[in-house]
Structures are given as C-alpha cells and as structure tokens.
PDB file of C-alpha atoms in Angstrom:
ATOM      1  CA  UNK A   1     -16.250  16.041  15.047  1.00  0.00           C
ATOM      2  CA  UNK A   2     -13.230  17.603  13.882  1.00  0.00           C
ATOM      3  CA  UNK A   3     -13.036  20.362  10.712  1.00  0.00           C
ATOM      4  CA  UNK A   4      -9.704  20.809   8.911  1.00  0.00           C
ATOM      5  CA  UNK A   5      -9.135  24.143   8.401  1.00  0.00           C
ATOM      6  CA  UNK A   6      -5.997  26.626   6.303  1.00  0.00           C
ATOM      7  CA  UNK A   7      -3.298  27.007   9.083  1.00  0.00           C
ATOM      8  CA  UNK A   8      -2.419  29.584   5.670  1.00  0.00           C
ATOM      9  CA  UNK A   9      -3.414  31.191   2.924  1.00  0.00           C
ATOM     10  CA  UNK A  10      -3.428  28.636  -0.420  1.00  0.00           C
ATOM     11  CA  UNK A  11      -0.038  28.677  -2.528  1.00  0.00           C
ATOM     12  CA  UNK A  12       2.248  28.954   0.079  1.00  0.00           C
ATOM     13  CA  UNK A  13       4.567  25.904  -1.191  1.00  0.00           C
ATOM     14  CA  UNK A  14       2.039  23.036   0.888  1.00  0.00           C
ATOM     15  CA  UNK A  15       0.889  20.252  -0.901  1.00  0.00           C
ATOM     16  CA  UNK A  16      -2.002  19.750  -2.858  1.00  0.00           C
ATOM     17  CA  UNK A  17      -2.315  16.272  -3.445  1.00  0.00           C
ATOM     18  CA  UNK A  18      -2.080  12.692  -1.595  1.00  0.00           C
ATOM     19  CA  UNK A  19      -1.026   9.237  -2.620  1.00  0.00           C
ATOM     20  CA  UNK A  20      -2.523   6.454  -0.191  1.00  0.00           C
ATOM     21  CA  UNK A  21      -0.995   2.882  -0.258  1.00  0.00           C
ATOM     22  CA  UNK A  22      -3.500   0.050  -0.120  1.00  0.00           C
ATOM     23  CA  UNK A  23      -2.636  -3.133   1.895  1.00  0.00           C
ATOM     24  CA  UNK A  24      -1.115  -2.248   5.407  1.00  0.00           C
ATOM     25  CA  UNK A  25      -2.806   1.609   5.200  1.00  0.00           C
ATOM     26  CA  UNK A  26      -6.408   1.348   4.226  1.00  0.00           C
ATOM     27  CA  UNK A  27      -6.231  -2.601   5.411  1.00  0.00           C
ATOM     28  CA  UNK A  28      -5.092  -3.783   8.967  1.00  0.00           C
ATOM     29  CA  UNK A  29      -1.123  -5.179   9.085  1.00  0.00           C
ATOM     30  CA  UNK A  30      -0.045  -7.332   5.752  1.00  0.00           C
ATOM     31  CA  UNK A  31       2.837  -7.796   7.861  1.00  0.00           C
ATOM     32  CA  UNK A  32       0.679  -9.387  10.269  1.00  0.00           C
ATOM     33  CA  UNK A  33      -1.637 -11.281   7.839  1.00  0.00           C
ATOM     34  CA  UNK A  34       1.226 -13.179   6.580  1.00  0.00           C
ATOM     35  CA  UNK A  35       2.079 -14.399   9.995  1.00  0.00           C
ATOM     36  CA  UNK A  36      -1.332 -15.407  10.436  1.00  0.00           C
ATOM     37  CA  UNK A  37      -0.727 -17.086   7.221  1.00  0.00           C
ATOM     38  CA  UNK A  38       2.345 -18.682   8.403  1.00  0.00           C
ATOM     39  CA  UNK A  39       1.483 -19.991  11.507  1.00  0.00           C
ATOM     40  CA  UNK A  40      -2.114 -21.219   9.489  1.00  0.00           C
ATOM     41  CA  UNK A  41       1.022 -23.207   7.670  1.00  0.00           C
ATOM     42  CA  UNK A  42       2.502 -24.695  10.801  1.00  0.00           C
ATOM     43  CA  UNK A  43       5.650 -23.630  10.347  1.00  0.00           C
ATOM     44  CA  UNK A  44       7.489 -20.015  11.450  1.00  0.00           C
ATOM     45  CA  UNK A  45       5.055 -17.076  10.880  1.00  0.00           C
ATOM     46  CA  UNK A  46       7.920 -14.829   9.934  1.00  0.00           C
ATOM     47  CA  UNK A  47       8.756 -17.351   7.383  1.00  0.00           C
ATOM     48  CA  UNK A  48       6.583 -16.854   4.229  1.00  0.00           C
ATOM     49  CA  UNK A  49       7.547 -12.811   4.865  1.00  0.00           C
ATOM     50  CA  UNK A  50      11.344 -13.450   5.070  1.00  0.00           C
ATOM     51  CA  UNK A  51      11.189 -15.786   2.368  1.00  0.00           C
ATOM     52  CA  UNK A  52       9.041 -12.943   0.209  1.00  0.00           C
ATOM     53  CA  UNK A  53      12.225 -10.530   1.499  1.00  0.00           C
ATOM     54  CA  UNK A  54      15.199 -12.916   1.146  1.00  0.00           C
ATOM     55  CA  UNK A  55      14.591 -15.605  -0.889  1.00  0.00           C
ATOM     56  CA  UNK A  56      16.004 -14.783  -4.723  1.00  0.00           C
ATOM     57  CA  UNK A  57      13.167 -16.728  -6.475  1.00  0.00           C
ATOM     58  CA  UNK A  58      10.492 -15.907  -4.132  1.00  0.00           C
ATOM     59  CA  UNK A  59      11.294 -12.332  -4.439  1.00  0.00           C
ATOM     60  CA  UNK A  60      11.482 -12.772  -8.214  1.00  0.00           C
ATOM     61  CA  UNK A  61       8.064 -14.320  -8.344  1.00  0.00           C
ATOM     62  CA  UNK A  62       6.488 -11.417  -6.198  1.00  0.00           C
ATOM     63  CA  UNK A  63       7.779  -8.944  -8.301  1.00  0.00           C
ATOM     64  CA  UNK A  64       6.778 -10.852 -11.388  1.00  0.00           C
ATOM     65  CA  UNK A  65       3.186 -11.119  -9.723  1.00  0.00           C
ATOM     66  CA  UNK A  66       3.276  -7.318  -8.818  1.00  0.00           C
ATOM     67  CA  UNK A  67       4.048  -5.907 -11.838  1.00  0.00           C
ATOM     68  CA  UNK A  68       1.189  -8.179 -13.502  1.00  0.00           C
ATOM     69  CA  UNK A  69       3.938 -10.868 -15.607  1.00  0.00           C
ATOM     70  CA  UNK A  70       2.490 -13.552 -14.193  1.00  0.00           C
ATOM     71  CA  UNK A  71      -0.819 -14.681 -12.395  1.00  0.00           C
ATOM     72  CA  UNK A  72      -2.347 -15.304  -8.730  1.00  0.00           C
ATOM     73  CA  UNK A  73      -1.974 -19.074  -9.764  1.00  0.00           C
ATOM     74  CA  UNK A  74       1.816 -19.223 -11.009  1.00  0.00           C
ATOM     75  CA  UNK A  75       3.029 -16.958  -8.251  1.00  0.00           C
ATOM     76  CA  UNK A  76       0.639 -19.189  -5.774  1.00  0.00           C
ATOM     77  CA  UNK A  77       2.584 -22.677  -7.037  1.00  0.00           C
ATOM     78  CA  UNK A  78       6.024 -20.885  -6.899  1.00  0.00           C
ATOM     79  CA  UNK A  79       5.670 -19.954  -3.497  1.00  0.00           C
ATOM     80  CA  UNK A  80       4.240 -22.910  -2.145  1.00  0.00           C
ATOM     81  CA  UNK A  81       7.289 -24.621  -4.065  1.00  0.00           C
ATOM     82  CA  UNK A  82       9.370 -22.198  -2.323  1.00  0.00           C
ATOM     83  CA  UNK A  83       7.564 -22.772   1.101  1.00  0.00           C
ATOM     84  CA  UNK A  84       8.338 -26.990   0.430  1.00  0.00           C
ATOM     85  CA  UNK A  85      11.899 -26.498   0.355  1.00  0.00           C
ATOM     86  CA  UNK A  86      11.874 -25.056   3.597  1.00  0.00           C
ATOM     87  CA  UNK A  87      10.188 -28.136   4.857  1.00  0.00           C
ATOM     88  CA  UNK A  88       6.669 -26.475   4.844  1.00  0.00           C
ATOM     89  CA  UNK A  89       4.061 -28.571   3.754  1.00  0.00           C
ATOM     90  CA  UNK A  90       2.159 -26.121   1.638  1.00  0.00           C
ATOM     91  CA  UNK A  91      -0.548 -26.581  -1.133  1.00  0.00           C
ATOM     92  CA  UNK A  92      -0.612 -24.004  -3.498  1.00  0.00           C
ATOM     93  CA  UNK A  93      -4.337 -23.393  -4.195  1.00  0.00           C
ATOM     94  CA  UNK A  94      -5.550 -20.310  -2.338  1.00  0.00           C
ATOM     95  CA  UNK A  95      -2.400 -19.261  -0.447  1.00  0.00           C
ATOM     96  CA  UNK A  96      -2.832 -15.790  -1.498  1.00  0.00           C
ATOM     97  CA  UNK A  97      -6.400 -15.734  -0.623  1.00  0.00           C
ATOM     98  CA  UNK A  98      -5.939 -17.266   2.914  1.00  0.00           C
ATOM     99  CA  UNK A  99      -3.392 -14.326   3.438  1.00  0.00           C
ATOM    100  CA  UNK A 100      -5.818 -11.899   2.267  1.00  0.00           C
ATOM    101  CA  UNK A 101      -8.382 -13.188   4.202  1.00  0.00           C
ATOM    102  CA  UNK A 102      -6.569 -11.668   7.140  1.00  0.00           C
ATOM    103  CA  UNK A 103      -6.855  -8.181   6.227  1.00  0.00           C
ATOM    104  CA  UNK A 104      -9.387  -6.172   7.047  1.00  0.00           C
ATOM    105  CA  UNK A 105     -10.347  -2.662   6.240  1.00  0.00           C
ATOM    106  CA  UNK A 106      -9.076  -0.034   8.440  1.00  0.00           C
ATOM    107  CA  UNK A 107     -11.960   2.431   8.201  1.00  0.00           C
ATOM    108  CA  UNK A 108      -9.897   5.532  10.172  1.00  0.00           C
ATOM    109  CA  UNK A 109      -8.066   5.169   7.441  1.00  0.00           C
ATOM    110  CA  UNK A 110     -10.133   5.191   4.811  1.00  0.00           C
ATOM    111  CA  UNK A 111     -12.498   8.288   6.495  1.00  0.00           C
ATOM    112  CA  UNK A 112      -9.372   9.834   6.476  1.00  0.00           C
ATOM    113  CA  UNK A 113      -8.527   9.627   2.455  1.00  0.00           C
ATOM    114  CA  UNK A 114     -12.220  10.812   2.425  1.00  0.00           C
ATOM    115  CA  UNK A 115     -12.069  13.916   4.471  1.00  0.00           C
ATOM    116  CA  UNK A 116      -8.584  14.936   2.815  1.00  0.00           C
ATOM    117  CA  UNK A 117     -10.422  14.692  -0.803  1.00  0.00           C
ATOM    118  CA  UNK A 118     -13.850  16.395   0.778  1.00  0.00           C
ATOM    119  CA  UNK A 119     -11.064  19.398   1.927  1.00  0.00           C
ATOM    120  CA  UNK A 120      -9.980  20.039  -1.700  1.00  0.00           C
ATOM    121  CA  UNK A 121      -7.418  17.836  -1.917  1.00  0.00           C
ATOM    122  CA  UNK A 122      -6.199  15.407  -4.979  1.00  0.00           C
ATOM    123  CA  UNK A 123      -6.201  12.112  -3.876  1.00  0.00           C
ATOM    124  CA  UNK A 124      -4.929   8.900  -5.471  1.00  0.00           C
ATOM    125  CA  UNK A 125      -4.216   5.294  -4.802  1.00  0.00           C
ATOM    126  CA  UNK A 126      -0.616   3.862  -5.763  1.00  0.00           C
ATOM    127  CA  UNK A 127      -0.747  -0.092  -4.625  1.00  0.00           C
ATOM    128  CA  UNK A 128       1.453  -2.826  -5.370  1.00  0.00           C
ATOM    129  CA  UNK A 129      -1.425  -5.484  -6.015  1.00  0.00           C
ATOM    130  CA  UNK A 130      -0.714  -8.922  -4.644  1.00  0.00           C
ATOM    131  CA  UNK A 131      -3.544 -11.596  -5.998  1.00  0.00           C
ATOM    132  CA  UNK A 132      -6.024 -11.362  -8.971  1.00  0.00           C
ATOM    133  CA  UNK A 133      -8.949  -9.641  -6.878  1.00  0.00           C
ATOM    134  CA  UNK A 134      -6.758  -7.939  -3.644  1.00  0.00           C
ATOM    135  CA  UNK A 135      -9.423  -4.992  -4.071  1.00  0.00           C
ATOM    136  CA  UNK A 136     -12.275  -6.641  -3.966  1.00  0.00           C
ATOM    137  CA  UNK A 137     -14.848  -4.894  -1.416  1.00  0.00           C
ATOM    138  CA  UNK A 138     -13.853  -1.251  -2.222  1.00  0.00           C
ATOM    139  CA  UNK A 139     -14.725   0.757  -4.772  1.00  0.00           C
ATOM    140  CA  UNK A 140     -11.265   2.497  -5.693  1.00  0.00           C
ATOM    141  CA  UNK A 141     -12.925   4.499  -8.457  1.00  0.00           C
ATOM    142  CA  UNK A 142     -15.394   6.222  -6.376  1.00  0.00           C
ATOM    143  CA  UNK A 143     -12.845   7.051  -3.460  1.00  0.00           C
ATOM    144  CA  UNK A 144     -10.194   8.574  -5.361  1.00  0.00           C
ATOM    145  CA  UNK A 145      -9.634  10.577  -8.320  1.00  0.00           C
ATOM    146  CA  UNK A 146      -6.975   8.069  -9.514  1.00  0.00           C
ATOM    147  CA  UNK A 147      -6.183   4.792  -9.404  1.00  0.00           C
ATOM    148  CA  UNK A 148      -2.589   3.032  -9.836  1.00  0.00           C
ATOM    149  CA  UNK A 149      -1.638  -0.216  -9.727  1.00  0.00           C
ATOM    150  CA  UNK A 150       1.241  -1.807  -9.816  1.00  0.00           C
ATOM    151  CA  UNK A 151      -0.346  -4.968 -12.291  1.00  0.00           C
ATOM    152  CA  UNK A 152      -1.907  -2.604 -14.771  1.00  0.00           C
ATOM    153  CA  UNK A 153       1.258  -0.377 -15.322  1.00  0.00           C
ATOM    154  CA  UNK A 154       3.939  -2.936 -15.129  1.00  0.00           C
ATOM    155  CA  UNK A 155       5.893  -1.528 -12.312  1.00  0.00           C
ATOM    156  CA  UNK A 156       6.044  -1.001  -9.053  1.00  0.00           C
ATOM    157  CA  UNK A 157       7.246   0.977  -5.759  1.00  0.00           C
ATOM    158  CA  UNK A 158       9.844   1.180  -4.625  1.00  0.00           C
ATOM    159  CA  UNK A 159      10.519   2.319  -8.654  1.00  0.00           C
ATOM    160  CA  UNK A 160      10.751   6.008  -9.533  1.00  0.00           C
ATOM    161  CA  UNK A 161       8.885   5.461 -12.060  1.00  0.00           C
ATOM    162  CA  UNK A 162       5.935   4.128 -10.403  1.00  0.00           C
ATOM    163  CA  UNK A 163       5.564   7.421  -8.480  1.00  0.00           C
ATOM    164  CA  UNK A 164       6.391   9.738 -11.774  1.00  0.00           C
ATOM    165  CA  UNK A 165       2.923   7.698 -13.183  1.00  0.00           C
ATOM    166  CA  UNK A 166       0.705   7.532 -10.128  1.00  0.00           C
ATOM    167  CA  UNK A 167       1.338  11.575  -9.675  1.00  0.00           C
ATOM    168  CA  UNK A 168       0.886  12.031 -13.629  1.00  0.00           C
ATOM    169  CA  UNK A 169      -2.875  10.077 -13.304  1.00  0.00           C
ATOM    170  CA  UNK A 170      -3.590  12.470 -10.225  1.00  0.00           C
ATOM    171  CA  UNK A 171      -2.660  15.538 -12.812  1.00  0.00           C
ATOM    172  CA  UNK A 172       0.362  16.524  -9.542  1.00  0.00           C
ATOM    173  CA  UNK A 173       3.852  17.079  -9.477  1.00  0.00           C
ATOM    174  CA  UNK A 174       5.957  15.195  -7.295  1.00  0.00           C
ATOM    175  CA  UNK A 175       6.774  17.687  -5.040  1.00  0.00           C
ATOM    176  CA  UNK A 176       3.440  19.096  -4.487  1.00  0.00           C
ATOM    177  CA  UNK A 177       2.094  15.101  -3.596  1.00  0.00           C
ATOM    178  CA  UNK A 178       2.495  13.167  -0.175  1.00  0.00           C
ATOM    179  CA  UNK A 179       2.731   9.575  -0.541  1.00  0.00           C
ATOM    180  CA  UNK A 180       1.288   7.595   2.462  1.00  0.00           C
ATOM    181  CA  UNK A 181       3.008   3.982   2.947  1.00  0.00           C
ATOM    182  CA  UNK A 182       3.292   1.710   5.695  1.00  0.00           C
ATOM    183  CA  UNK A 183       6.900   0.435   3.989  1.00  0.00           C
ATOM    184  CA  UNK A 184      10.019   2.407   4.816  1.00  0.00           C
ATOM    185  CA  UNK A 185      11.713   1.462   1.608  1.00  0.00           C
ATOM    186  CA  UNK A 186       8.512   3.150  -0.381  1.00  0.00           C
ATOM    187  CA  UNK A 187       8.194   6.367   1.932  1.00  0.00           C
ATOM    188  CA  UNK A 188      12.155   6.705   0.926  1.00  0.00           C
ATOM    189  CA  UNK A 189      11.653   6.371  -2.497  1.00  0.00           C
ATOM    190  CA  UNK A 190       8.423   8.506  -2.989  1.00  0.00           C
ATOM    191  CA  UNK A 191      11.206  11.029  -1.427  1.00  0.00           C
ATOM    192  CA  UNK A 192      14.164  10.322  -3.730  1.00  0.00           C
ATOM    193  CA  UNK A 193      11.150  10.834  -6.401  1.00  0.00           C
ATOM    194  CA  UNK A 194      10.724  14.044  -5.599  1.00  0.00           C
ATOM    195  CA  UNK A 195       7.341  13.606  -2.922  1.00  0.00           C
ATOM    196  CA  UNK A 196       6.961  14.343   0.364  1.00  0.00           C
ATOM    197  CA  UNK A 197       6.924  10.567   2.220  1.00  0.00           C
ATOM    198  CA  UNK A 198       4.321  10.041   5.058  1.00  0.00           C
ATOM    199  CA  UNK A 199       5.196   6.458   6.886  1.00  0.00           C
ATOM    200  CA  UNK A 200       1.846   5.088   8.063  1.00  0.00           C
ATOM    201  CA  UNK A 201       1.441   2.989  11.651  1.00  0.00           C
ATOM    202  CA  UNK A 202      -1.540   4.241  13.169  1.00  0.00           C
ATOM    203  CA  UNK A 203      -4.217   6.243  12.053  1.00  0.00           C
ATOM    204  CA  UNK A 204      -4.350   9.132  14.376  1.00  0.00           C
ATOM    205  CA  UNK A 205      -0.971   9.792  14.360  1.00  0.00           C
ATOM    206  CA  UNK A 206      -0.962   9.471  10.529  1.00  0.00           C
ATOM    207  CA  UNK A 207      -4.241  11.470  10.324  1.00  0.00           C
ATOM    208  CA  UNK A 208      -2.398  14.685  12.321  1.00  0.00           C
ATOM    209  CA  UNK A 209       0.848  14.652  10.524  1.00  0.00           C
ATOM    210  CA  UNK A 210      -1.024  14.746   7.400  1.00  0.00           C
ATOM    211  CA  UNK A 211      -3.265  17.327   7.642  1.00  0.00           C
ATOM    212  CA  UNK A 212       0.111  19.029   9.244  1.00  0.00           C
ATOM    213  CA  UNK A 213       2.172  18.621   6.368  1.00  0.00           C
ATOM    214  CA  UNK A 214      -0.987  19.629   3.931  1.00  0.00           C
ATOM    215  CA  UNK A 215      -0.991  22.954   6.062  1.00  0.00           C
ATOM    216  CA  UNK A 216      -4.136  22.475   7.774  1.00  0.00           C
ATOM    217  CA  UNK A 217      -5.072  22.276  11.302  1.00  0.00           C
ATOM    218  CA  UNK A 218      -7.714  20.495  13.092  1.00  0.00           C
ATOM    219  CA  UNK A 219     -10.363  22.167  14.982  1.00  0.00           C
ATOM    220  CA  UNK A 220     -13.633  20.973  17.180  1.00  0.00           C
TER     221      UNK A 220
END
C-alpha cells in the first residue's frame, strides 16, 4: 500500500483542490462504448462518434441534451434520425442506454478520487451528463464534496463558465484546482480557465502525475 505524503510544506503555490470528469475517467472508454454501440448498429463503429463530432444537428442535439434543454428521449429520436440518414437502421428507444451499458466503472480511478479527498484535498465532480440516469450506481454525493453537472446548470465543458461554477461549488479558485478529463479539448479549456488540466488515459499514470502536481509523493 502506498501513503501520499508533503514533498513540501502547505502554501507553497500547489493545489488544493481536484475536479474529476465522469464518463471516460471514473468509467472505462466512452470512446470505446460508442463503438461497441456502433458496431451493436451494424454499421461503422466510429460512426455514431463522428456523427456526435461532425454532424451540425447531431452535435446540436448533444449539446441540447447536455446542457439539460431537451430529454434522453428527444435527443434518443434525433440521433437515431440522424443515424437513418446515414443508411443505419436505428430505432430510437434505448440508444443511449445500450451505449451506457458499455461502460463500466473504473475502480483505480475512483480509489484514486478517494485517497486524494482522504489526503485533505477538495474534490469535485464536473460531468457533461449524457442520458436521464448516466449516474446511476454511484453515489456522487458521498464521494465528493461537490457535484456539477452539466444538465442541472445549463452548460457545459468545454465552456469557461462551466469550470468558473464547478470550482465556485468546491469553494476553489481556478488556479488552485486540477481538472482531470479524458478530452483534450476540456483539459485545454479548464487551462484557458485558469486550472491546472490533467488529461486522463490510464490510471497509474494519471494517479502519479496527480499526486505530483498536488505536491505529494508516494511512499511504501
């Protein structure tokens, strides 16, 4: 077992607070569940993802869902509509559930947020929620001392103001938070915000540049 411990004395300019992302850092790949879900669809697996990237009204209906517009349901029937025109027979009842149903909880991940808050840390969840129950399974309020999502504040990352709020709930300033993300485009705009940006693939090597940039070390 490993012990985090000062590499220095307290108010030396380190951070004192973390920001984890949900899907794709405490949850295995959403990259990777949406392929599942595309190739569930017969069709490309990189499609539903590009289409979520590229498309103008598919990316319009995501954001819509994100920032809590419009529900699981009307976002689920715009997508699938979207999916049809690509030649992909798709029915929309459940298509955000099948994706979700390819997640799974990444518990390295989620010891980690634990430790970090068990060290004297802040720490805080700022998700983009995609589908009416995405957190279903996890207690948010009972792992973190604040929760932010996307649906229930009407915006979300890669927005400034996003960050401003979710460091505001966690009673931080910017630059004394690190935001953990597995997206490049949100890891660069937690840093235009004013955080220090953390880009998540694997939890060991996220684990030891985090306790490295909160100005601990870890010892046996």
């Amino acid at each position: 077992m490993t012990t985090p411990t000062p590499d220095s004395p307290a108010g030396n300019g380190t951070p004192t607070a973390v920001l984890f992302d949900f899907g794709g850092v405490l949850t295995s790949s959403v990259f990777e569940a949406f392929e599942q879900l595309g190739a569930s669809l017969g069709c490309d697996p990189r499609l539903p993802l590009r289409l979520l990237a590229e498309d103008p009204a598919a990316r319009a209906l995501l954001v819509e869902h994100e920032e809590g517009r419009i529900a699981e349901a009307e976002f689920e029937r715009g997508f699938a509509a979207c999916l049809r025109s690509h030649g992909v027979d798709a029915d929309a009842t459940g298509l955000v559930r099948r994706m979700q149903s390819n997640l799974r909880a990444d518990t390295d991940m989620i010891r980690l947020a634990a430790e970090v808050r068990a060290a004297g840390f802040r720490v805080g969840l700022l998700s983009n929620s995609l589908g009416d129950d995405c957190y279903a399974g996890f207690d948010l309020e009972a792992m973190f001392d604040a929760v932010t999502i996307s649906g229930r504040i009407g915006v979300r990352k890669p927005s400034q103001r996003a960050y401003m709020i979710a460091c505001a709930s966690l009673d931080s300033e910017p630059r004394d938070t690190v935001m953990v993300d597995d997206l490049r485009q949100n890891v660069a705009a937690a840093e235009r915000a004013g955080l220090t940006g953390l880009l998540h693939r694997e939890a060991p090597d996220t684990a030891e540049r985090l306790w490295g940039a909160l100005g601990m070390r870890r010892s046996c």
